PDB file of C-alpha atoms in Angstrom:
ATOM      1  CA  UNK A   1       0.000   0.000   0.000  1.00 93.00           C
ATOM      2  CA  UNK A   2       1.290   3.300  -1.008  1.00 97.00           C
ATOM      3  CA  UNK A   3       1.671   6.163   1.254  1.00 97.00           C
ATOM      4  CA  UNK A   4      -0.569   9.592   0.866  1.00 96.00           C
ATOM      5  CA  UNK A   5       0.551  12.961   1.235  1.00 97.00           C
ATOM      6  CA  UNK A   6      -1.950  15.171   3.034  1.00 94.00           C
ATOM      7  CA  UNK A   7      -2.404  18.485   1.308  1.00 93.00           C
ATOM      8  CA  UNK A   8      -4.733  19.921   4.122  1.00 92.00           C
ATOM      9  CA  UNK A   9      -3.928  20.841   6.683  1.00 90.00           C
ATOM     10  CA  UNK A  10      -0.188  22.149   5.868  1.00 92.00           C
ATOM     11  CA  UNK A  11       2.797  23.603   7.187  1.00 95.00           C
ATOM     12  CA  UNK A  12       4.965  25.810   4.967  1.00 95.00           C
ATOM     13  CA  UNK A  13       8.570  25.723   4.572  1.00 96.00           C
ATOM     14  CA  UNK A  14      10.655  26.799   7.465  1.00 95.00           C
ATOM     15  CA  UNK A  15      14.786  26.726   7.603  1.00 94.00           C
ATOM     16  CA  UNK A  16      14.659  23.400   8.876  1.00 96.00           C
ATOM     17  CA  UNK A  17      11.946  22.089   7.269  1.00 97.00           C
ATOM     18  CA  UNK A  18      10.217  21.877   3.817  1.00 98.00           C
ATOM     19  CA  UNK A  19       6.596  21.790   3.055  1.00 97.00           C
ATOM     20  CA  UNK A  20       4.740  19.587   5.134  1.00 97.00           C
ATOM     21  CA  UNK A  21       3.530  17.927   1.175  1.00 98.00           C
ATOM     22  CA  UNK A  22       7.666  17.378   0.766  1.00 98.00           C
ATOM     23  CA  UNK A  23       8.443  16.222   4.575  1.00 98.00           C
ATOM     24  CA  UNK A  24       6.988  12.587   4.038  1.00 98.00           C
ATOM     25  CA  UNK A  25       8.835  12.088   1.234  1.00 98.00           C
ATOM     26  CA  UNK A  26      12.254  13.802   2.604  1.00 98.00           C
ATOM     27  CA  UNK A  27      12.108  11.606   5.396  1.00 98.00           C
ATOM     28  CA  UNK A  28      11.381   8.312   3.595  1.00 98.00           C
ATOM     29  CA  UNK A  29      14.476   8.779   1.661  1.00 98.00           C
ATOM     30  CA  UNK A  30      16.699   9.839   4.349  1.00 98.00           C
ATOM     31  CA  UNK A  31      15.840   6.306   5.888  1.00 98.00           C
ATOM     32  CA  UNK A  32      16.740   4.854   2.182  1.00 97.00           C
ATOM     33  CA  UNK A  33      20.096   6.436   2.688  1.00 97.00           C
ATOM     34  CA  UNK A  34      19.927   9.599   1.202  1.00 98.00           C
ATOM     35  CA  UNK A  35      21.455  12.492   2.469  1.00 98.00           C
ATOM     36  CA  UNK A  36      20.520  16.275   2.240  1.00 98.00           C
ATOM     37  CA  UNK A  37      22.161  19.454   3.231  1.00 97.00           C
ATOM     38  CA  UNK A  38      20.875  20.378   6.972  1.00 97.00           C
ATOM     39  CA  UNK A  39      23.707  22.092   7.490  1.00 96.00           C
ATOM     40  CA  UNK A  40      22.638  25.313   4.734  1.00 96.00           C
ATOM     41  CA  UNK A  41      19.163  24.318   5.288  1.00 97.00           C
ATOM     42  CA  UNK A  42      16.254  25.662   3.574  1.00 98.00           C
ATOM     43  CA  UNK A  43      17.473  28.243   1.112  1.00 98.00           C
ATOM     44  CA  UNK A  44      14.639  30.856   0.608  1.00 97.00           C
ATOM     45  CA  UNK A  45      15.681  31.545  -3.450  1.00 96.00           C
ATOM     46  CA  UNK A  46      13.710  34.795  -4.344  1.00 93.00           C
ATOM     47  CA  UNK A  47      13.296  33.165  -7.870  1.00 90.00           C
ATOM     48  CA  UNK A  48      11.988  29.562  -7.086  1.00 89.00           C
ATOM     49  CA  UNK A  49      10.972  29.379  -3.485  1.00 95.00           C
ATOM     50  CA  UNK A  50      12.634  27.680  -0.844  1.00 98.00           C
ATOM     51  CA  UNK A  51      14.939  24.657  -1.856  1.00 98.00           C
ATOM     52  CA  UNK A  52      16.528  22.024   0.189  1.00 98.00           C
ATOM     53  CA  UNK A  53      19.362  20.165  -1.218  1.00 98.00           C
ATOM     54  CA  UNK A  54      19.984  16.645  -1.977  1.00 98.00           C
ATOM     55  CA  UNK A  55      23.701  15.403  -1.618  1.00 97.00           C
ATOM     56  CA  UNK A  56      22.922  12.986  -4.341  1.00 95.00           C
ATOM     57  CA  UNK A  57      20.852  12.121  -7.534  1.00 97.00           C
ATOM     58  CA  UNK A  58      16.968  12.061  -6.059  1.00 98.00           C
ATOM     59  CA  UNK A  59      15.843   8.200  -6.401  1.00 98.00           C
ATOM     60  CA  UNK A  60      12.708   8.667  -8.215  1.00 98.00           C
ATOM     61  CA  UNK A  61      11.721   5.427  -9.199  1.00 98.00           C
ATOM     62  CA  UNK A  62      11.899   5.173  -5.194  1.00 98.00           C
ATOM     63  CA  UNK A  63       9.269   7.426  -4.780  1.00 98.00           C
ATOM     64  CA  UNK A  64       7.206   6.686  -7.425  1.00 98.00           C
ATOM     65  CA  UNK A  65       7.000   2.852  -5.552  1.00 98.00           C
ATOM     66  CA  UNK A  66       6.242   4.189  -2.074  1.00 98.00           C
ATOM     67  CA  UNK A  67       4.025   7.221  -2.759  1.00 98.00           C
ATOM     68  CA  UNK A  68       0.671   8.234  -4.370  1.00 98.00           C
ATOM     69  CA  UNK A  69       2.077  11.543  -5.992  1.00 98.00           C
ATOM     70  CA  UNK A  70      -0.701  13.777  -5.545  1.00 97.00           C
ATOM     71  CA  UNK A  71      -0.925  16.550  -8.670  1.00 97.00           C
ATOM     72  CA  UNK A  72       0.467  19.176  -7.504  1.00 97.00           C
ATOM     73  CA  UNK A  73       3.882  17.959  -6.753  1.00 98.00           C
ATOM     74  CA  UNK A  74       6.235  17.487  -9.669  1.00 98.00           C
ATOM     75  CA  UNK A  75       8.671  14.835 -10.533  1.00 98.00           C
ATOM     76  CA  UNK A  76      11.195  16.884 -12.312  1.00 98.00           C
ATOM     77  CA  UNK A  77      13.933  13.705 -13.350  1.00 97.00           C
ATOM     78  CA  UNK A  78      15.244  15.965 -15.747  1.00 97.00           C
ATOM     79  CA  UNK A  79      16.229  18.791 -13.611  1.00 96.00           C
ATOM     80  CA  UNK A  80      16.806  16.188 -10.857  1.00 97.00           C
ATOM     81  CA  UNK A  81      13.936  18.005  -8.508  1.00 97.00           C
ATOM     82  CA  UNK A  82      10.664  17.702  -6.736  1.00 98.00           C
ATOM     83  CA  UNK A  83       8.719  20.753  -6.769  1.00 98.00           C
ATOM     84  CA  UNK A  84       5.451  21.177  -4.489  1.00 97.00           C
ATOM     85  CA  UNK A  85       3.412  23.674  -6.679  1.00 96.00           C
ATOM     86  CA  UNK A  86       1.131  24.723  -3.897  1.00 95.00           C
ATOM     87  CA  UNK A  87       4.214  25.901  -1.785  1.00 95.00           C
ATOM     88  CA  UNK A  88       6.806  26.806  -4.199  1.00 95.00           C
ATOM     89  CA  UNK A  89       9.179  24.162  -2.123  1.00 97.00           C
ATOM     90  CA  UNK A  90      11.616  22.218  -4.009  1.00 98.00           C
ATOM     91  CA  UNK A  91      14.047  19.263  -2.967  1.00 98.00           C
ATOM     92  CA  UNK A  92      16.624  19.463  -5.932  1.00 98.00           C
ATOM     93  CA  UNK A  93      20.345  17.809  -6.377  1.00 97.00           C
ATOM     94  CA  UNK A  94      22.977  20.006  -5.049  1.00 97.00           C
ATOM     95  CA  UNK A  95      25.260  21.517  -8.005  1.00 94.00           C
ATOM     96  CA  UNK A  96      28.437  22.224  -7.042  1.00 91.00           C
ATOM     97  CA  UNK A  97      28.662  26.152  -7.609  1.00 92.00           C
ATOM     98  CA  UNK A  98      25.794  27.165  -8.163  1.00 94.00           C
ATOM     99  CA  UNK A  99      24.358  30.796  -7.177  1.00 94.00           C
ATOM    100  CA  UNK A 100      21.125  31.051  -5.701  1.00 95.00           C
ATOM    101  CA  UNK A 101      18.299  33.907  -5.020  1.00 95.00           C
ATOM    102  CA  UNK A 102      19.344  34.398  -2.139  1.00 96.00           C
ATOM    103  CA  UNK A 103      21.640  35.489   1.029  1.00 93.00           C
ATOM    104  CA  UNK A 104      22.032  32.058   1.929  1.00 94.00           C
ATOM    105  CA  UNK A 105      24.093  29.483  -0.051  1.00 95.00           C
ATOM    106  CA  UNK A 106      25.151  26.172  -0.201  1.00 93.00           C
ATOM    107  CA  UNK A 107      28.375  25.274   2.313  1.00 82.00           C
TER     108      UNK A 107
END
């Protein structure tokens, strides 16, 4: 049985957090292994919304197994990102110097 993501109620984005839409899947992967950067955080990009970054490529086959992807998040496998569209949050593969938005980047 696959797992749901509840779209009401919601939590938005905070530095240590993504979109409550994002969190179940964030966490499921982190227990698959997958690592993200907690140590920059959330990076509120004035462009995209708020980002958290994924040390590696995201598993989306993974995801695609374990969750009922609801329509308003986006499997992006060619920008390597998952993008909630009802909280501009997005979980996307760290590039090594890139710029953001925003006063925060990437460590």
């Amino acid at each position: 049985m696959k797992i749901e993501i509840v779209e009401s109620p919601f939590e938005p984005a905070t530095r240590l957090s993504v979109c409550s839409h994002l969190v179940p899947i964030v966490n499921f992967l982190e227990k698959s292994g997958a690592e993200f950067d907690w140590a920059t955080g959330v990076i509120p990009d004035k462009a995209v919304g708020n980002i958290l970054l994924s040390e590696d490529d995201i598993d989306f086959v993974l995801i695609e197994d374990n969750f009922n992807i609801p329509d308003y998040l986006f499997l992006d496998r060619f920008r390597n990102m998952i993008f909630c569209k009802k909280c501009w949050c997005v979980v996307e593969k760290k590039s090594p110097g890139k710029v953001y938005n925003s006063s925060i980047q990437p460590r």
